[in-house]
Coordinates of N, CA and C and ligand atoms in Angstrom, one line a residue:
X1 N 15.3 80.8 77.4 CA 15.5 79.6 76.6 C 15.1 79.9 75.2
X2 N 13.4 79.7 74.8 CA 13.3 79.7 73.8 C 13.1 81.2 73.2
X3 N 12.3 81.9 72.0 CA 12.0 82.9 71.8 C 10.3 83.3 71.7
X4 N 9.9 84.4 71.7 CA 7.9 84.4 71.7 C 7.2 83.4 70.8
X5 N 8.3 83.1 69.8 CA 7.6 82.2 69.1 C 8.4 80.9 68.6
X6 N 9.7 80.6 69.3 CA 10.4 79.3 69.0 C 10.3 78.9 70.6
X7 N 10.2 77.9 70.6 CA 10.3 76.8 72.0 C 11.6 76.4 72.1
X8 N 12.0 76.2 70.7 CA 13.5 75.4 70.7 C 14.4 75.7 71.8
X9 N 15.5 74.6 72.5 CA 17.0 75.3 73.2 C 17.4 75.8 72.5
X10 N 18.2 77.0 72.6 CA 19.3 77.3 71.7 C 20.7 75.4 71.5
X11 N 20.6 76.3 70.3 CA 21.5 74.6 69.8 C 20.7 73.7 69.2
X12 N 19.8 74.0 69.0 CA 18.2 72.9 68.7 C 18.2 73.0 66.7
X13 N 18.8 74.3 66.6 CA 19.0 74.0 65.2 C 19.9 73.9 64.7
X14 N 20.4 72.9 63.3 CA 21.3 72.7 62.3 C 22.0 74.2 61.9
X15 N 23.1 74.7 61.4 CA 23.8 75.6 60.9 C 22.9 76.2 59.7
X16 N 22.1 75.2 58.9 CA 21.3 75.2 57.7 C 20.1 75.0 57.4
X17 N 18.9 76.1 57.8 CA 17.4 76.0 57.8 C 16.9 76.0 56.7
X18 N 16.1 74.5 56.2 CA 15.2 74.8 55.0 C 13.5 75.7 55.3
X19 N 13.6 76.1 54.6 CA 11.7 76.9 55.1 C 10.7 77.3 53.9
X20 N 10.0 75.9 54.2 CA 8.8 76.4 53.6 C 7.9 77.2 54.0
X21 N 6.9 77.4 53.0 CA 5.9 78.3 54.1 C 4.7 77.6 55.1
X22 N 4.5 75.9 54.9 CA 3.7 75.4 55.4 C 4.4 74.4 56.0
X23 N 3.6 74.6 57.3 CA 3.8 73.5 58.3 C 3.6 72.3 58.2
X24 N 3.0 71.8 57.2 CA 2.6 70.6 56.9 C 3.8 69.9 56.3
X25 N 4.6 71.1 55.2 CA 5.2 70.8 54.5 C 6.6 70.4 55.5
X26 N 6.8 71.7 56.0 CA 8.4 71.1 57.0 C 8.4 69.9 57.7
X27 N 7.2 69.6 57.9 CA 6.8 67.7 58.7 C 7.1 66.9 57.6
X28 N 6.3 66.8 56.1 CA 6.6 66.2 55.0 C 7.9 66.0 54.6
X29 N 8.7 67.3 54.7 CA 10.2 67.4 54.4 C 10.9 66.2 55.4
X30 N 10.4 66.7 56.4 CA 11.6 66.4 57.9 C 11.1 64.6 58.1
X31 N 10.1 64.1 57.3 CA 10.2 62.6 57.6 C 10.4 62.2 56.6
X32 N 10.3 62.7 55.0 CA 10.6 62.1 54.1 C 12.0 62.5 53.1
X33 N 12.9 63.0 54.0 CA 14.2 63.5 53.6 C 15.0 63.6 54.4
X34 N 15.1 63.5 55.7 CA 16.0 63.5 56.6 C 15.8 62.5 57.6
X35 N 17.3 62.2 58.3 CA 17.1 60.7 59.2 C 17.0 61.5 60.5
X36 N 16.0 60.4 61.3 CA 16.8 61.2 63.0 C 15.9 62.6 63.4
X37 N 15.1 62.8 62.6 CA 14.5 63.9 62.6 C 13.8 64.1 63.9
X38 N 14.1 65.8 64.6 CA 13.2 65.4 66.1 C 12.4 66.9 65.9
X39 N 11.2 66.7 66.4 CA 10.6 68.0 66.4 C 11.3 69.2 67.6
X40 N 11.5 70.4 66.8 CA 12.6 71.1 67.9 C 11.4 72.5 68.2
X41 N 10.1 72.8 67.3 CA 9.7 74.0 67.7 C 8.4 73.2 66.9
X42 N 6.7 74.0 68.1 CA 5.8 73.7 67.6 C 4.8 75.0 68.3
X43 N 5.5 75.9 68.2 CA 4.9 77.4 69.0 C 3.9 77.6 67.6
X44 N 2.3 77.8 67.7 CA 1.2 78.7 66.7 C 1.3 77.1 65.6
X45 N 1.7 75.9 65.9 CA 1.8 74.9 64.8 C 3.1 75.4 63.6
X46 N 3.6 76.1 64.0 CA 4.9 76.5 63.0 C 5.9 75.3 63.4
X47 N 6.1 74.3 62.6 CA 6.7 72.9 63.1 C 8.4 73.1 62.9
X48 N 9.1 72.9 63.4 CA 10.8 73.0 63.3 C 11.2 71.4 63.6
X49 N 12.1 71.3 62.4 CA 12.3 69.9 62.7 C 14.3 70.1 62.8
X50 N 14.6 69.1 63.6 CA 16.5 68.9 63.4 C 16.5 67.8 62.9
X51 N 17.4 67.3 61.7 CA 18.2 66.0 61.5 C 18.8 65.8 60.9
X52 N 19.4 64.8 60.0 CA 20.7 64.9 59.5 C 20.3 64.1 58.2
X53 N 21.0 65.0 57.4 CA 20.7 64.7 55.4 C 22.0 63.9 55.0
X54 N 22.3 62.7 54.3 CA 23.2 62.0 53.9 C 24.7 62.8 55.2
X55 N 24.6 62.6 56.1 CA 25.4 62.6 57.4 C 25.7 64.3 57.7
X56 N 24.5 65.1 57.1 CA 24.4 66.8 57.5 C 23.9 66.9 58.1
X57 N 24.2 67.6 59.8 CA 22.9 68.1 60.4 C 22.2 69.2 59.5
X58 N 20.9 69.1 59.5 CA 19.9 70.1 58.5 C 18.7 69.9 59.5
X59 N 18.3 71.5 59.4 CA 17.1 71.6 60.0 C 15.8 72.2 59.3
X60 N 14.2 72.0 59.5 CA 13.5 72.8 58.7 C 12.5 73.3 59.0
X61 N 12.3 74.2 58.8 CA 10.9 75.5 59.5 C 10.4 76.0 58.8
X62 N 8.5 76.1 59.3 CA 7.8 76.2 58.6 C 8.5 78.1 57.9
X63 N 8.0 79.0 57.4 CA 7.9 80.6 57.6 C 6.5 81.1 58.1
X64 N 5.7 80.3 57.6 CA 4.2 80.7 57.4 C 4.2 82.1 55.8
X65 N 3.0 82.6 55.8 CA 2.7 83.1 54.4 C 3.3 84.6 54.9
X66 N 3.9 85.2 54.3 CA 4.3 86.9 54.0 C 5.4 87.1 54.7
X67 N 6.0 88.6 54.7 CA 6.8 89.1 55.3 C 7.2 88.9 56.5
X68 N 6.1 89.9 56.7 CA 6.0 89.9 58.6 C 6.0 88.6 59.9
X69 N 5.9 87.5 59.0 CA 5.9 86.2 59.3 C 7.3 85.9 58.9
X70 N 7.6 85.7 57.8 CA 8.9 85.1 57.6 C 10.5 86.0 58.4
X71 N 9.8 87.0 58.5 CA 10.2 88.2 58.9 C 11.0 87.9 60.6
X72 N 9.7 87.7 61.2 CA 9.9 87.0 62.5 C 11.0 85.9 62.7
X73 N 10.5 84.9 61.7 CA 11.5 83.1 62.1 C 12.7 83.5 61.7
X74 N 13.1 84.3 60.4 CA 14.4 84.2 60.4 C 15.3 85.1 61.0
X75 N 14.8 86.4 61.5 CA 15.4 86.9 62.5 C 15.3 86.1 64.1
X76 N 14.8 85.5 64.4 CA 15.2 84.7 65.4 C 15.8 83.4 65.2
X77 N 16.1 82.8 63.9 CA 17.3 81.7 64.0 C 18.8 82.4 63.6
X78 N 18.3 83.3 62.7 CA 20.0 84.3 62.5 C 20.4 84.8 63.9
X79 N 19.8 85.4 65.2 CA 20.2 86.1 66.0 C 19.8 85.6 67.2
X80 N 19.1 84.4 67.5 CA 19.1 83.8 68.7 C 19.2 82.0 68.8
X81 N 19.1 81.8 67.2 CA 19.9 80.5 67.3 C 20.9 80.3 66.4
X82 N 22.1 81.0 66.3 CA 23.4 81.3 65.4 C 23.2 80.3 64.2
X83 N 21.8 80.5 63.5 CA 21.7 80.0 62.0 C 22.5 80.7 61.0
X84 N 23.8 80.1 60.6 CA 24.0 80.7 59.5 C 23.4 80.5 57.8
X85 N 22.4 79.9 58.0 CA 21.9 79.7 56.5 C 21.0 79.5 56.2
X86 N 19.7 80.2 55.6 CA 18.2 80.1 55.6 C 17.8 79.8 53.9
X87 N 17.6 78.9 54.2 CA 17.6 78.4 52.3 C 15.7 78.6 52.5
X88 N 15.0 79.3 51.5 CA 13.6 79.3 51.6 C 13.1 78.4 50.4
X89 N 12.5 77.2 50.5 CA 11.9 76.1 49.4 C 10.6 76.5 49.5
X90 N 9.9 77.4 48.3 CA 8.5 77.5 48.5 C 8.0 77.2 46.7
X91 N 7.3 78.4 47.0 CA 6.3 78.2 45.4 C 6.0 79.7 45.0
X92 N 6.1 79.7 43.2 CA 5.7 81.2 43.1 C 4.8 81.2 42.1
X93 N 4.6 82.2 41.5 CA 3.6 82.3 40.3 C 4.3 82.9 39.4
X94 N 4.3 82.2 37.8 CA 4.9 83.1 36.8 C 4.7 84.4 36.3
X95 N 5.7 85.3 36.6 CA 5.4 87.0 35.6 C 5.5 86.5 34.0
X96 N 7.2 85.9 34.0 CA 7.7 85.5 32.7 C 7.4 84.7 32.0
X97 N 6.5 85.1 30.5 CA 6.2 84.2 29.3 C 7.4 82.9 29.7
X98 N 8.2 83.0 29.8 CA 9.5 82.1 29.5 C 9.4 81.2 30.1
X99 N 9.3 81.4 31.7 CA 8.4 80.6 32.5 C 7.8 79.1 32.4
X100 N 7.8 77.9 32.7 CA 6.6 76.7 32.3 C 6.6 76.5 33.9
X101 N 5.4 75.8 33.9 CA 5.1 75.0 35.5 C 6.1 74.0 35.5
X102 N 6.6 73.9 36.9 CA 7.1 72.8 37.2 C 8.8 73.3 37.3
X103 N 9.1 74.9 36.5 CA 10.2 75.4 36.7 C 10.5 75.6 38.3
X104 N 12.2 75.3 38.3 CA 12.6 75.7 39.5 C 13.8 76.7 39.5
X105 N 13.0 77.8 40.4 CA 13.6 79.3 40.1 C 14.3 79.5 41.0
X106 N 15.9 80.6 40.6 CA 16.4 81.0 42.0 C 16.6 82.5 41.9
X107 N 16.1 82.9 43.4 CA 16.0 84.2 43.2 C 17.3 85.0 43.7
X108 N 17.7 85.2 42.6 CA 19.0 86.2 42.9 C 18.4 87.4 43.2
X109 N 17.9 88.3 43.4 CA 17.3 89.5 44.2 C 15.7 89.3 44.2
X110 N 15.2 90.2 44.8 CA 13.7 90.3 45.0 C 13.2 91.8 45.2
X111 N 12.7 92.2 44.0 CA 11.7 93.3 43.7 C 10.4 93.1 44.8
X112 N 9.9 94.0 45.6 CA 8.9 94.8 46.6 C 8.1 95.6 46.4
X113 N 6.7 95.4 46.7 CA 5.6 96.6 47.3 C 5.8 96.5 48.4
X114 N 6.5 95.6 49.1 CA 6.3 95.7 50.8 C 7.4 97.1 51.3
X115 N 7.0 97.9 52.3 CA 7.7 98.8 53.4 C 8.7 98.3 54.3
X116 N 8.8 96.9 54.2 CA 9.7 95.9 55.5 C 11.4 96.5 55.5
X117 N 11.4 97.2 54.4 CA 13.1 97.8 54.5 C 13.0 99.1 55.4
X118 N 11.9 99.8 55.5 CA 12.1 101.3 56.0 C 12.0 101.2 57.3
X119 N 12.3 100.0 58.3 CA 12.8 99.7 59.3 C 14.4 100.2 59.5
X120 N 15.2 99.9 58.5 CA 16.6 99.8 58.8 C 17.2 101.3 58.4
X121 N 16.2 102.3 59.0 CA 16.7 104.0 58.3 C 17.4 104.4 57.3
X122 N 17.3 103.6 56.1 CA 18.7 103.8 54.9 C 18.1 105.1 54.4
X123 N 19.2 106.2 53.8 CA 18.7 106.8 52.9 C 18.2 106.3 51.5
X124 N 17.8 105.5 51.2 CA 17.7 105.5 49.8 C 17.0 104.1 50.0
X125 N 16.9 103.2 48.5 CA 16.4 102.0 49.0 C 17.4 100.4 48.5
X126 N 17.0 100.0 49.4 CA 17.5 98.6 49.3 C 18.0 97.5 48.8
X127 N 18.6 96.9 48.2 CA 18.3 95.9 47.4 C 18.6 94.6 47.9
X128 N 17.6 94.3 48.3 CA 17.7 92.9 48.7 C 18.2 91.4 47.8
X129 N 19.6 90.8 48.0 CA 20.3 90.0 47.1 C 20.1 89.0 47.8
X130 N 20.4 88.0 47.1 CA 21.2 86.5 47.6 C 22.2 86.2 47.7
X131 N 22.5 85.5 48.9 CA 23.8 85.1 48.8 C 24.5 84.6 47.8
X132 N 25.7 85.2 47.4 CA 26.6 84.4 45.9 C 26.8 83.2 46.4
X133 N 27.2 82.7 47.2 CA 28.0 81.3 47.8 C 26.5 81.0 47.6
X134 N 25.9 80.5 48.4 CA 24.4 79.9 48.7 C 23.8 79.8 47.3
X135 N 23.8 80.7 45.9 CA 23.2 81.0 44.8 C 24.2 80.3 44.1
X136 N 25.5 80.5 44.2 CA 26.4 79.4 43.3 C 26.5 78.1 43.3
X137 N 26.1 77.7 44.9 CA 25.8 76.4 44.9 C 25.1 75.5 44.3
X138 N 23.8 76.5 44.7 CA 22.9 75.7 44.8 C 22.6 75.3 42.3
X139 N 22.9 76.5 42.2 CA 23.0 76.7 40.8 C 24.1 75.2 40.2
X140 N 25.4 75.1 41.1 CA 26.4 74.3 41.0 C 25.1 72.7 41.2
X141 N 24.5 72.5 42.1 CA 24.1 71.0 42.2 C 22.9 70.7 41.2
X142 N 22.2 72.1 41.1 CA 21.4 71.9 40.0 C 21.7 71.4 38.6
X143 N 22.9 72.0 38.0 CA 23.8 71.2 37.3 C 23.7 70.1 37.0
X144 N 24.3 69.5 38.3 CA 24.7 68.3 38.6 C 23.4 67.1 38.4
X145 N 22.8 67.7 38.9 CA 21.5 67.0 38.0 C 20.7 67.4 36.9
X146 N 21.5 67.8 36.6 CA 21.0 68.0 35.0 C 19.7 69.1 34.7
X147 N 19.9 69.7 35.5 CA 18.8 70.9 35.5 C 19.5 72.5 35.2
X148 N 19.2 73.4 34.4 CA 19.6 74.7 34.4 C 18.5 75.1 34.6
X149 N 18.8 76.1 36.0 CA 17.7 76.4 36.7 C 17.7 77.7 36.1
X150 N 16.3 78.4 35.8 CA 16.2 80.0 35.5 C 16.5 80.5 36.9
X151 N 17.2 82.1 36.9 CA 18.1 82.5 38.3 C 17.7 84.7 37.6
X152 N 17.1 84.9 38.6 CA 16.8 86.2 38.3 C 16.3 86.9 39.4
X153 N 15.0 88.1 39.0 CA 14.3 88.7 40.2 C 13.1 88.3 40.4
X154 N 12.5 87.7 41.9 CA 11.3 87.6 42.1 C 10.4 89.1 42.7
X155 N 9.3 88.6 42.8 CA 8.9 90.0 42.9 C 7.8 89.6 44.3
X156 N 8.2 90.0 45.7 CA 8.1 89.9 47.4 C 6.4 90.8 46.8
X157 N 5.4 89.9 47.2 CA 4.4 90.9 47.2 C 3.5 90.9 48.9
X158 N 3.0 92.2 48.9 CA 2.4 91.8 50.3 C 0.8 91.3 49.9
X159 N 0.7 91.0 48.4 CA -1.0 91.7 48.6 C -1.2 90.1 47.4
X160 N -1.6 88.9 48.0 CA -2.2 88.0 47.5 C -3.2 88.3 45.7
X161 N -4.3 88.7 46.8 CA -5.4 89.3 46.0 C -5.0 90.7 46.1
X162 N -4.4 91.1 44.8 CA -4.4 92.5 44.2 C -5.4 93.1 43.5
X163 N -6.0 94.0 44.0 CA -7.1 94.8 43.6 C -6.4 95.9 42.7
X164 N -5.3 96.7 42.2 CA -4.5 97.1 41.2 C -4.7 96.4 40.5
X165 N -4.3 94.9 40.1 CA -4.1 94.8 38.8 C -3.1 94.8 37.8
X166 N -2.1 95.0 38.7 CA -0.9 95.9 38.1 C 0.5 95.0 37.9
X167 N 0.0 93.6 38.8 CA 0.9 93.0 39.0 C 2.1 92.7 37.9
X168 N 1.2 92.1 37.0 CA 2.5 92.0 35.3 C 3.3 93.2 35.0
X169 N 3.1 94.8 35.2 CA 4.0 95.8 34.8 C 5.4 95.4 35.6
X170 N 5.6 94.2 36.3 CA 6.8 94.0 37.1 C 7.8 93.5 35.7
X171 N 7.1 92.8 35.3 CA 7.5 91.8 34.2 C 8.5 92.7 32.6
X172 N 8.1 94.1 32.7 CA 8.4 95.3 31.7 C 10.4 95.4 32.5
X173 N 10.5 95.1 34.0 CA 11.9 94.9 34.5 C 12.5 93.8 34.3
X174 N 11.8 92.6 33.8 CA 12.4 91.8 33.7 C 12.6 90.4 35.1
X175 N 11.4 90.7 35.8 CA 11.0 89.9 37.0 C 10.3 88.8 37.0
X176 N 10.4 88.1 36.9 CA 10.4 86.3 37.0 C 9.2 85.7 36.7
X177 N 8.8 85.9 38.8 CA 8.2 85.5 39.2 C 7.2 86.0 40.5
X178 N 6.1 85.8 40.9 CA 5.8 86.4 42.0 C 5.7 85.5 43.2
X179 N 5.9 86.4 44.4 CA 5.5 85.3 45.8 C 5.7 86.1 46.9
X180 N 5.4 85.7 48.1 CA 5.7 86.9 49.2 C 6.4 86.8 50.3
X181 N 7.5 86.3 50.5 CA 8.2 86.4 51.7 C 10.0 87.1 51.7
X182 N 10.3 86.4 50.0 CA 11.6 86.5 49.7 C 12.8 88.0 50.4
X183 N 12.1 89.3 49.8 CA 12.5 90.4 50.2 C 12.9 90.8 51.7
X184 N 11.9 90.1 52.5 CA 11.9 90.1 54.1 C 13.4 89.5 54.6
X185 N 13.3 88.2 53.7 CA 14.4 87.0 54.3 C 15.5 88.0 54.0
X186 N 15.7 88.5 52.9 CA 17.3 89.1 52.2 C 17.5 90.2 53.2
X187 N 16.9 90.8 53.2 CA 17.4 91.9 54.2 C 17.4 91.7 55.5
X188 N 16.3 90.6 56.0 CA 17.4 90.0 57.5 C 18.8 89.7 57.5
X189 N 19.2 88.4 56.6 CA 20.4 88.2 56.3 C 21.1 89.1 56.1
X190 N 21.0 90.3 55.2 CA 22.0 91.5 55.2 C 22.3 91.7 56.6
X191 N 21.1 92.0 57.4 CA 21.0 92.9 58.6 C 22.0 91.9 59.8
X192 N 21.8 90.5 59.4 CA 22.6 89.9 60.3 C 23.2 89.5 60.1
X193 N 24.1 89.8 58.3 CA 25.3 88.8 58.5 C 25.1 87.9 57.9
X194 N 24.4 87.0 57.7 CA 24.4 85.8 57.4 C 23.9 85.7 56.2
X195 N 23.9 84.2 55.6 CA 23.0 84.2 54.3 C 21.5 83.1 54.0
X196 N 21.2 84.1 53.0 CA 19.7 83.6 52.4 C 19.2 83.2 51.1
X197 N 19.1 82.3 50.7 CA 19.0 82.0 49.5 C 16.9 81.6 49.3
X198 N 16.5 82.4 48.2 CA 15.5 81.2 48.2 C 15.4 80.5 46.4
X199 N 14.5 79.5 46.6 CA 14.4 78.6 46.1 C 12.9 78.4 45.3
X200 N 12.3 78.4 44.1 CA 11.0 78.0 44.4 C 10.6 77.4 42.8
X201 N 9.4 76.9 43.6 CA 8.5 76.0 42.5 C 7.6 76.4 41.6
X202 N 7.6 76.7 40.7 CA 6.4 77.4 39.7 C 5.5 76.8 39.7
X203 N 4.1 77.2 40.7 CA 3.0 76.6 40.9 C 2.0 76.7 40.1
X204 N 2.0 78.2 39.6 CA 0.9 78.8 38.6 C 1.7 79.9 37.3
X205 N 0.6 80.6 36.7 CA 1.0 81.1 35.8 C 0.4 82.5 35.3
X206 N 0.9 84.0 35.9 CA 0.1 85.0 35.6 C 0.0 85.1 34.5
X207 N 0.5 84.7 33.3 CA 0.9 84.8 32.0 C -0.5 84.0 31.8
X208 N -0.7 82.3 31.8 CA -1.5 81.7 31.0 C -2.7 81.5 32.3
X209 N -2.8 81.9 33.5 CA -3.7 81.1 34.0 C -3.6 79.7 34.9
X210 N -2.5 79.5 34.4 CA -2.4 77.4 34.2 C -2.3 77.3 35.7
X211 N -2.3 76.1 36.6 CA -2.1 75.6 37.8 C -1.6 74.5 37.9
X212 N -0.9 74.4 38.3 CA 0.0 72.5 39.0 C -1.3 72.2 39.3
X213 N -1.7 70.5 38.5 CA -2.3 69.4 39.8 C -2.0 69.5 40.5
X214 N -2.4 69.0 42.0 CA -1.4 68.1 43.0 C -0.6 67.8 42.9
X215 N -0.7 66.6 42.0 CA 0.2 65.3 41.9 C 1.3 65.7 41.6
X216 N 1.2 67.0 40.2 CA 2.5 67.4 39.8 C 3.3 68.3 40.9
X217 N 2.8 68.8 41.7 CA 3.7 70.0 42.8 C 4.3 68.7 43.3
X218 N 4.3 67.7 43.9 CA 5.1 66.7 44.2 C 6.5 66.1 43.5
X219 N 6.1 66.0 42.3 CA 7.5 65.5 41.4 C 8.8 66.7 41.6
X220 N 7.9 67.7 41.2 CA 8.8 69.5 41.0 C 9.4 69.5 42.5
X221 N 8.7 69.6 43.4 CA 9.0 69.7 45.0 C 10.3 69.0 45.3
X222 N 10.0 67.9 45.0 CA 10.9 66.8 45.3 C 12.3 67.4 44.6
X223 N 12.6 68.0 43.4 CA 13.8 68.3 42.6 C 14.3 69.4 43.5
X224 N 13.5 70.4 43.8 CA 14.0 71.3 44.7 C 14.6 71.1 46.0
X225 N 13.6 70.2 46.5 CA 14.4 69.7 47.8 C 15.5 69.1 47.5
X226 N 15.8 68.5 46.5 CA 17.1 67.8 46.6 C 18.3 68.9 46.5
X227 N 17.5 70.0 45.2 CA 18.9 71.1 45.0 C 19.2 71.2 46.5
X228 N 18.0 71.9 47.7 CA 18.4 72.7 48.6 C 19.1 71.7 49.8
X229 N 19.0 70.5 49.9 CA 19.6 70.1 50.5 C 20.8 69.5 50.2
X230 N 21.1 69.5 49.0 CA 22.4 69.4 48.3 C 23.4 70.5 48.5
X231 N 22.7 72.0 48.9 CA 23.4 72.9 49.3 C 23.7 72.8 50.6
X232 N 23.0 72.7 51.4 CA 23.3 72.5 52.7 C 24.2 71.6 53.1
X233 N 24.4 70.4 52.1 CA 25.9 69.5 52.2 C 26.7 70.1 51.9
X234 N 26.7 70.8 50.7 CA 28.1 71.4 50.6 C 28.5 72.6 50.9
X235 N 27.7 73.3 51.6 CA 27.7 74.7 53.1 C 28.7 74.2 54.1
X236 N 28.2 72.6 54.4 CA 29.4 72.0 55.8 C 30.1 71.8 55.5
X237 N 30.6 71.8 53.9 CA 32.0 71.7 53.9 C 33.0 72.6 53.5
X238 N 32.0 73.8 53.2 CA 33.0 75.3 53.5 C 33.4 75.6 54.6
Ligands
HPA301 N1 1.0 85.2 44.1 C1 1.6 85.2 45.2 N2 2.3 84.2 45.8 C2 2.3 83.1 45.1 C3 1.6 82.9 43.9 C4 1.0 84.0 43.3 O1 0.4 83.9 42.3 N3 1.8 81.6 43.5 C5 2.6 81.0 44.4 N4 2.9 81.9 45.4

């Protein structure tokens, strides 16, 4: 039926998975943005919700924090519950002066310290992209609300607390943002076919220090979720 760590039936999810990294949050998402919402997976508290966004089925799952985690959920909705679309809505920290809190970034590739590609025996190394369709959309609804979203490379870290130090020489390439799961998701979707877009919220600021209130990760959140479920409407109608 289910998988080591989804409970769900197969069929239990929408075509179109939103994924944060917190469980708390895909519950927050799944009652205060979708109608009809039923809890479809609650394996380790990793919450999966199904229901339907202005008449879309849409579904949404936690990832939990890093690779090896996000690693897991999306290779089991790409390959055992025929998810074609893993949109990830999270949060990063700024590399780029350019940067302000409250920005919403799209990561058209993602720069790595993580190993998670030398699974797939390539000679050489990887580059983990976003999907164009998934990336033009979502860029297309952003628009539409009157937002020009910054669109570049995030940079997949495995290491929270870095004891290097080193983290800003990413920024010398021209890399964004930091956060850790992104790199994992792209190269599933390569690996399966399918696509992955992520999404995220400028929480902090390696540049200045600075941190979102609370209060403010809410207003910002809320803009995101509407790009990413805005995509997911117009995914069902390709
Ligand atoms: N580092 C890693 N991941 C993050 C950060 C950060 O500073 N901010 C939000 N996600």
């Amino acid at each position: 039926m289910g998988t080591p760590h989804n409970e769900a039936p197969q069929g239990a999810f929408a075509k179109t998975v939103l994924m944060p990294g917190d469980p708390l949050r895909a519950k927050f998402i799944a009652e205060t943005f979708l109608t009809d919402a039923r809890l479809v997976n609650n394996v380790r508290g990793v919450q999966g919700y199904t229901g339907t966004y202005q008449g879309t089925p849409v579904s949404v799952m936690a990832s939990g924090m890093g690779m090896p985690s996000i690693g897991i959920y999306s290779h089991e909705l790409f390959h055992f519950y025929d998810v074609d679309n893993i949109i990830r809505v999270g949060s990063a920290g700024a590399i780029s002066p350019k940067l302000k809190l409250r920005d919403v970034v799209m990561a058209q590739g993602a720069c790595t310290d993580s190993d998670y590609a030398h699974q797939f025996g390539l000679p050489g190394t990887f580059a983990p992209i976003a999907d164009f369709t998934l990336l033009e959309t979502a860029v297309a609804v952003a628009r539409r609300m009157g937002v020009e979203p910054p669109v570049g490379s995030l940079l997949s870290s495995d290491v929270f607390y870095n004891k290097a130090g080193n983290t800003m020489d990413w920024g010398k390439m021209g890399v964004l943002a930091i956060e850790m799961e992104t790199a994992a998701l792209y190269c599933n979707a390569a690996e399966a076919g399918k696509r992955a877009l992520t999404i995220c919220t400028i929480s902090d600021s390696l540049v200045t220090g600075e941190e979102l209130p609370p209060a403010d990760r809410q207003t910002s959140f809320t803009q995101m979720m509407e790009i990413a479920l805005g995509v997911a409407v117009e995914m069902a109608k390709k």
